[in-house]
């Protein structure tokens, strides 16, 4: 009889731990978004709850969505383009310098 109550108590304990465990696991993308100051953290939070009802299909995509943004670099695309433009400008300037030196050398050789 005592073993039956212990088993019933253990069953309730396991059910409650699993219930709250699933909720905690589904809040991980939201916690990542909140930590990174993500501009869409509310949408990620709501989509996490929707994912509970869609058999967790959305959850991996929410994880990716939450980790793409970082407060220091944003989505990560803008600074790379700016750096590429600076590199391109430096290369164009170097090419112009080399062309002028080549022209000077050709004129000096021709005289």
CSV table of N, CA and C in Angstrom, one decimal:
chain,number,residue,atom,x,y,z
A,1,UNK,N,0.8,-1.2,0.0
A,1,UNK,CA,0.0,0.0,0.0
A,1,UNK,C,0.9,1.3,0.0
A,2,UNK,N,1.9,1.3,0.9
A,2,UNK,CA,2.8,2.4,0.9
A,2,UNK,C,3.6,2.6,-0.4
A,3,UNK,N,3.9,1.4,-1.0
A,3,UNK,CA,4.6,1.5,-2.3
A,3,UNK,C,3.7,2.1,-3.4
A,4,UNK,N,2.4,1.8,-3.3
A,4,UNK,CA,1.5,2.4,-4.3
A,4,UNK,C,1.5,3.9,-4.2
A,5,UNK,N,1.5,4.5,-3.0
A,5,UNK,CA,1.5,5.9,-2.8
A,5,UNK,C,2.8,6.5,-3.2
A,6,UNK,N,3.9,5.8,-2.9
A,6,UNK,CA,5.2,6.3,-3.4
A,6,UNK,C,5.3,6.3,-4.9
A,7,UNK,N,4.8,5.3,-5.6
A,7,UNK,CA,4.8,5.2,-7.0
A,7,UNK,C,3.9,6.4,-7.6
A,8,UNK,N,2.7,6.6,-7.0
A,8,UNK,CA,1.9,7.7,-7.4
A,8,UNK,C,2.6,9.0,-7.2
A,9,UNK,N,3.2,9.2,-6.1
A,9,UNK,CA,3.9,10.5,-5.9
A,9,UNK,C,5.1,10.7,-6.9
A,10,UNK,N,5.8,9.6,-7.1
A,10,UNK,CA,6.9,9.6,-8.1
A,10,UNK,C,6.4,10.0,-9.5
A,11,UNK,N,5.2,9.4,-9.8
A,11,UNK,CA,4.6,9.7,-11.1
A,11,UNK,C,4.2,11.1,-11.3
A,12,UNK,N,3.6,11.7,-10.2
A,12,UNK,CA,3.3,13.1,-10.3
A,12,UNK,C,4.5,14.0,-10.3
A,13,UNK,N,5.6,13.6,-9.6
A,13,UNK,CA,6.8,14.4,-9.6
A,13,UNK,C,7.5,14.4,-11.0
A,14,UNK,N,7.5,13.2,-11.6
A,14,UNK,CA,8.1,13.1,-12.9
A,14,UNK,C,7.3,13.9,-14.0
A,15,UNK,N,6.0,13.9,-13.8
A,15,UNK,CA,5.1,14.6,-14.8
A,15,UNK,C,5.3,16.1,-14.6
A,16,UNK,N,5.4,16.6,-13.4
A,16,UNK,CA,5.6,18.0,-13.1
A,16,UNK,C,7.0,18.5,-13.6
A,17,UNK,N,8.0,17.7,-13.4
A,17,UNK,CA,9.4,18.0,-13.8
A,17,UNK,C,9.4,18.1,-15.3
A,18,UNK,N,8.8,17.1,-16.0
A,18,UNK,CA,8.8,17.1,-17.5
A,18,UNK,C,8.0,18.3,-18.0
A,19,UNK,N,6.9,18.6,-17.4
A,19,UNK,CA,6.1,19.8,-17.9
A,19,UNK,C,6.9,21.1,-17.8
A,20,UNK,N,7.5,21.3,-16.6
A,20,UNK,CA,8.3,22.6,-16.5
A,20,UNK,C,9.6,22.5,-17.3
A,21,UNK,N,10.1,21.3,-17.4
A,21,UNK,CA,11.3,21.2,-18.2
A,21,UNK,C,11.1,21.5,-19.7
A,22,UNK,N,10.0,21.1,-20.2
A,22,UNK,CA,9.7,21.5,-21.6
A,22,UNK,C,9.5,23.0,-21.8
A,23,UNK,N,8.8,23.6,-20.8
A,23,UNK,CA,8.6,25.0,-20.8
A,23,UNK,C,10.0,25.8,-20.8
A,24,UNK,N,10.9,25.3,-19.9
A,24,UNK,CA,12.2,25.9,-19.7
A,24,UNK,C,13.0,25.8,-21.0
A,25,UNK,N,13.0,24.6,-21.6
A,25,UNK,CA,13.7,24.3,-22.9
A,25,UNK,C,13.2,25.2,-24.0
A,26,UNK,N,11.8,25.4,-24.0
A,26,UNK,CA,11.3,26.2,-25.1
A,26,UNK,C,11.5,27.7,-24.9
A,27,UNK,N,11.9,28.1,-23.7
A,27,UNK,CA,12.2,29.5,-23.5
A,27,UNK,C,13.7,29.8,-23.7
A,28,UNK,N,14.5,28.9,-24.1
A,28,UNK,CA,15.9,29.1,-24.3
A,28,UNK,C,16.1,30.1,-25.5
A,29,UNK,N,15.5,30.0,-26.6
A,29,UNK,CA,15.7,31.0,-27.7
A,29,UNK,C,15.3,32.4,-27.2
A,30,UNK,N,14.2,32.5,-26.4
A,30,UNK,CA,13.8,33.8,-25.9
A,30,UNK,C,14.8,34.4,-25.0
A,31,UNK,N,15.4,33.6,-24.1
A,31,UNK,CA,16.4,34.0,-23.2
A,31,UNK,C,17.7,34.5,-23.9
A,32,UNK,N,18.0,33.8,-25.0
A,32,UNK,CA,19.2,34.2,-25.8
A,32,UNK,C,18.9,35.5,-26.5
A,33,UNK,N,17.6,35.7,-27.0
A,33,UNK,CA,17.3,37.0,-27.6
A,33,UNK,C,17.3,38.1,-26.6
A,34,UNK,N,16.8,37.8,-25.4
A,34,UNK,CA,16.8,38.9,-24.4
A,34,UNK,C,18.2,39.2,-24.0
A,35,UNK,N,19.0,38.3,-23.8
A,35,UNK,CA,20.4,38.5,-23.5
A,35,UNK,C,21.2,39.3,-24.5
A,36,UNK,N,20.8,39.1,-25.8
A,36,UNK,CA,21.5,39.8,-26.9
A,36,UNK,C,20.8,41.1,-27.3
A,37,UNK,N,19.7,41.4,-26.6
A,37,UNK,CA,18.9,42.6,-26.8
A,37,UNK,C,18.4,42.6,-28.3
A,38,UNK,N,17.8,41.5,-28.6
A,38,UNK,CA,17.3,41.2,-30.0
A,38,UNK,C,16.1,42.1,-30.3
A,39,UNK,N,16.0,42.7,-31.4
A,39,UNK,CA,14.9,43.6,-31.7
A,39,UNK,C,13.5,42.8,-31.8
A,40,UNK,N,13.6,41.5,-32.1
A,40,UNK,CA,12.4,40.7,-32.2
A,40,UNK,C,12.1,39.7,-31.1
A,41,UNK,N,12.6,40.1,-29.9
A,41,UNK,CA,12.5,39.1,-28.8
A,41,UNK,C,11.1,38.8,-28.4
A,42,UNK,N,10.1,39.7,-28.5
A,42,UNK,CA,8.7,39.3,-28.3
A,42,UNK,C,8.2,38.3,-29.3
A,43,UNK,N,8.5,38.5,-30.5
A,43,UNK,CA,8.1,37.6,-31.5
A,43,UNK,C,8.7,36.2,-31.3
A,44,UNK,N,9.9,36.1,-30.9
A,44,UNK,CA,10.6,34.9,-30.6
A,44,UNK,C,9.9,34.2,-29.4
A,45,UNK,N,9.5,35.0,-28.4
A,45,UNK,CA,8.9,34.4,-27.2
A,45,UNK,C,7.5,33.8,-27.6
A,46,UNK,N,6.7,34.5,-28.4
A,46,UNK,CA,5.4,34.0,-28.8
A,46,UNK,C,5.6,32.8,-29.7
A,47,UNK,N,6.5,32.9,-30.6
A,47,UNK,CA,6.7,31.7,-31.5
A,47,UNK,C,7.2,30.5,-30.7
A,48,UNK,N,7.9,30.7,-29.6
A,48,UNK,CA,8.3,29.6,-28.8
A,48,UNK,C,7.1,28.9,-28.2
A,49,UNK,N,6.1,29.7,-27.8
A,49,UNK,CA,4.8,29.1,-27.2
A,49,UNK,C,4.0,28.4,-28.3
A,50,UNK,N,4.0,29.0,-29.5
A,50,UNK,CA,3.3,28.4,-30.6
A,50,UNK,C,4.0,27.1,-31.0
A,51,UNK,N,5.3,27.0,-30.8
A,51,UNK,CA,6.1,25.8,-31.1
A,51,UNK,C,5.7,24.6,-30.2
A,52,UNK,N,5.2,25.0,-29.0
A,52,UNK,CA,4.7,23.9,-28.1
A,52,UNK,C,3.5,23.2,-28.7
A,53,UNK,N,2.7,23.9,-29.5
A,53,UNK,CA,1.5,23.4,-30.0
A,53,UNK,C,1.7,22.8,-31.5
A,54,UNK,N,2.9,23.1,-32.0
A,54,UNK,CA,3.2,22.5,-33.4
A,54,UNK,C,4.2,21.4,-33.3
A,55,UNK,N,4.2,20.7,-32.2
A,55,UNK,CA,5.1,19.6,-32.0
A,55,UNK,C,6.6,20.0,-32.2
A,56,UNK,N,6.9,21.2,-31.8
A,56,UNK,CA,8.3,21.6,-31.7
A,56,UNK,C,9.0,21.8,-33.0
A,57,UNK,N,8.2,22.0,-34.1
A,57,UNK,CA,8.8,22.1,-35.4
A,57,UNK,C,9.5,23.5,-35.5
A,58,UNK,N,9.0,24.5,-34.9
A,58,UNK,CA,9.6,25.8,-35.1
A,58,UNK,C,10.8,26.1,-34.2
A,59,UNK,N,11.0,25.3,-33.2
A,59,UNK,CA,12.0,25.5,-32.2
A,59,UNK,C,13.4,25.7,-32.7
A,60,UNK,N,13.9,24.8,-33.6
A,60,UNK,CA,15.3,25.0,-34.1
A,60,UNK,C,15.4,26.3,-34.9
A,61,UNK,N,14.4,26.7,-35.6
A,61,UNK,CA,14.5,27.9,-36.3
A,61,UNK,C,14.5,29.1,-35.4
A,62,UNK,N,13.8,29.0,-34.3
A,62,UNK,CA,13.8,30.1,-33.3
A,62,UNK,C,15.2,30.2,-32.7
A,63,UNK,N,15.8,29.1,-32.4
A,63,UNK,CA,17.2,29.1,-31.9
A,63,UNK,C,18.1,29.9,-32.9
A,64,UNK,N,18.0,29.5,-34.2
A,64,UNK,CA,18.9,30.2,-35.2
A,64,UNK,C,18.5,31.7,-35.3
A,65,UNK,N,17.2,32.0,-35.2
A,65,UNK,CA,16.8,33.4,-35.3
A,65,UNK,C,17.3,34.2,-34.1
A,66,UNK,N,17.3,33.6,-33.0
A,66,UNK,CA,17.8,34.3,-31.8
A,66,UNK,C,19.3,34.5,-31.8
A,67,UNK,N,20.0,33.6,-32.3
A,67,UNK,CA,21.5,33.7,-32.3
A,67,UNK,C,22.1,34.5,-33.4
A,68,UNK,N,21.3,34.8,-34.5
A,68,UNK,CA,21.8,35.5,-35.6
A,68,UNK,C,22.2,37.0,-35.2
A,69,UNK,N,21.4,37.6,-34.3
A,69,UNK,CA,21.6,39.0,-33.9
A,69,UNK,C,22.5,39.1,-32.7
A,70,UNK,N,23.4,40.1,-32.8
A,70,UNK,CA,24.2,40.4,-31.7
A,70,UNK,C,24.2,41.9,-31.6
A,71,UNK,N,24.2,42.4,-30.4
A,71,UNK,CA,24.0,43.9,-30.1
A,71,UNK,C,25.2,44.6,-30.7
A,72,UNK,N,26.4,44.1,-30.5
A,72,UNK,CA,27.6,44.8,-31.0
A,72,UNK,C,27.8,44.9,-32.5
A,73,UNK,N,27.3,43.9,-33.2
A,73,UNK,CA,27.4,44.0,-34.7
A,73,UNK,C,26.1,43.9,-35.4
A,74,UNK,N,25.0,43.8,-34.8
A,74,UNK,CA,23.7,43.7,-35.4
A,74,UNK,C,23.5,42.4,-36.1
A,75,UNK,N,23.1,42.4,-37.3
A,75,UNK,CA,22.9,41.1,-38.0
A,75,UNK,C,24.2,40.6,-38.6
A,76,UNK,N,25.3,41.5,-38.6
A,76,UNK,CA,26.6,41.0,-39.0
A,76,UNK,C,26.9,41.3,-40.5
A,77,UNK,N,26.0,42.0,-41.2
A,77,UNK,CA,26.2,42.2,-42.6
A,77,UNK,C,26.7,43.6,-42.9
A,78,UNK,N,26.3,44.6,-42.1
A,78,UNK,CA,26.7,46.0,-42.4
A,78,UNK,C,28.1,46.3,-42.3
A,79,UNK,N,28.8,45.9,-41.3
A,79,UNK,CA,30.2,46.2,-41.1
A,79,UNK,C,31.1,45.5,-42.1
A,80,UNK,N,30.7,44.3,-42.5
A,80,UNK,CA,31.5,43.6,-43.5
A,80,UNK,C,31.4,44.4,-44.8
A,81,UNK,N,30.2,44.9,-45.2
A,81,UNK,CA,30.1,45.6,-46.4
A,81,UNK,C,30.9,46.9,-46.3
A,82,UNK,N,30.9,47.6,-45.2
A,82,UNK,CA,31.6,48.8,-45.0
A,82,UNK,C,33.1,48.5,-45.1
A,83,UNK,N,33.6,47.5,-44.5
A,83,UNK,CA,35.0,47.1,-44.6
A,83,UNK,C,35.4,46.8,-46.0
A,84,UNK,N,34.5,46.1,-46.7
A,84,UNK,CA,34.8,45.7,-48.1
A,84,UNK,C,34.9,47.0,-49.0
A,85,UNK,N,34.1,48.0,-48.7
A,85,UNK,CA,34.1,49.2,-49.5
A,85,UNK,C,35.4,50.0,-49.2
A,86,UNK,N,35.8,50.0,-47.9
A,86,UNK,CA,37.1,50.6,-47.5
A,86,UNK,C,38.3,50.0,-48.2
A,87,UNK,N,38.3,48.6,-48.2
A,87,UNK,CA,39.3,47.9,-48.9
A,87,UNK,C,39.3,48.2,-50.4
A,88,UNK,N,38.2,48.2,-51.0
A,88,UNK,CA,38.1,48.5,-52.4
A,88,UNK,C,38.6,49.9,-52.8
A,89,UNK,N,38.3,50.9,-51.9
A,89,UNK,CA,38.8,52.2,-52.1
A,89,UNK,C,40.3,52.3,-52.0
A,90,UNK,N,40.8,51.6,-51.1
A,90,UNK,CA,42.3,51.6,-50.9
A,90,UNK,C,42.9,50.9,-52.1
A,91,UNK,N,42.4,49.8,-52.6
A,91,UNK,CA,42.9,49.1,-53.8
A,91,UNK,C,42.8,50.0,-55.0
A,92,UNK,N,41.7,50.7,-55.2
A,92,UNK,CA,41.6,51.6,-56.3
A,92,UNK,C,42.6,52.7,-56.3
A,93,UNK,N,42.9,53.2,-55.1
A,93,UNK,CA,43.9,54.3,-54.9
A,93,UNK,C,45.3,53.7,-55.2
A,94,UNK,N,45.6,52.5,-54.8
A,94,UNK,CA,46.9,51.9,-55.1
A,94,UNK,C,47.0,51.7,-56.6
A,95,UNK,N,46.0,51.2,-57.3
A,95,UNK,CA,46.0,51.0,-58.7
A,95,UNK,C,46.3,52.4,-59.4
A,96,UNK,N,45.6,53.4,-59.0
A,96,UNK,CA,45.8,54.7,-59.6
A,96,UNK,C,47.3,55.2,-59.4
A,97,UNK,N,47.9,54.9,-58.3
A,97,UNK,CA,49.2,55.3,-58.0
A,97,UNK,C,50.2,54.5,-58.9
A,98,UNK,N,49.9,53.2,-59.0
A,98,UNK,CA,50.8,52.4,-59.9
A,98,UNK,C,50.7,52.8,-61.3
A,99,UNK,N,49.5,53.1,-61.8
A,99,UNK,CA,49.3,53.6,-63.2
A,99,UNK,C,50.1,54.9,-63.4
A,100,UNK,N,50.0,55.8,-62.5
A,100,UNK,CA,50.8,57.0,-62.7
A,100,UNK,C,52.3,56.8,-62.7
A,101,UNK,N,52.8,55.9,-61.8
A,101,UNK,CA,54.2,55.6,-61.8
A,101,UNK,C,54.6,54.9,-63.1
A,102,UNK,N,53.7,54.0,-63.7
A,102,UNK,CA,54.0,53.3,-64.9
A,102,UNK,C,54.0,54.3,-66.1
A,103,UNK,N,53.1,55.3,-66.1
A,103,UNK,CA,53.1,56.3,-67.1
A,103,UNK,C,54.4,57.1,-67.0
A,104,UNK,N,54.8,57.5,-65.8
A,104,UNK,CA,56.0,58.3,-65.6
A,104,UNK,C,57.2,57.5,-66.2
A,105,UNK,N,57.3,56.2,-65.9
A,105,UNK,CA,58.4,55.3,-66.4
A,105,UNK,C,58.4,55.2,-67.9
A,106,UNK,N,57.2,55.1,-68.5
A,106,UNK,CA,57.1,55.0,-69.9
A,106,UNK,C,57.5,56.3,-70.6
A,107,UNK,N,57.1,57.4,-70.0
A,107,UNK,CA,57.5,58.7,-70.6
A,107,UNK,C,59.0,58.9,-70.4
A,108,UNK,N,59.6,58.5,-69.3
A,108,UNK,CA,61.1,58.7,-69.1
A,108,UNK,C,61.8,57.8,-70.1
A,109,UNK,N,61.3,56.6,-70.3
A,109,UNK,CA,62.0,55.6,-71.3
A,109,UNK,C,61.9,56.1,-72.7
A,110,UNK,N,60.8,56.8,-73.0
A,110,UNK,CA,60.6,57.3,-74.4
A,110,UNK,C,61.4,58.5,-74.7
A,111,UNK,N,61.9,59.3,-73.7
A,111,UNK,CA,62.6,60.5,-74.0
A,111,UNK,C,64.0,60.3,-74.3
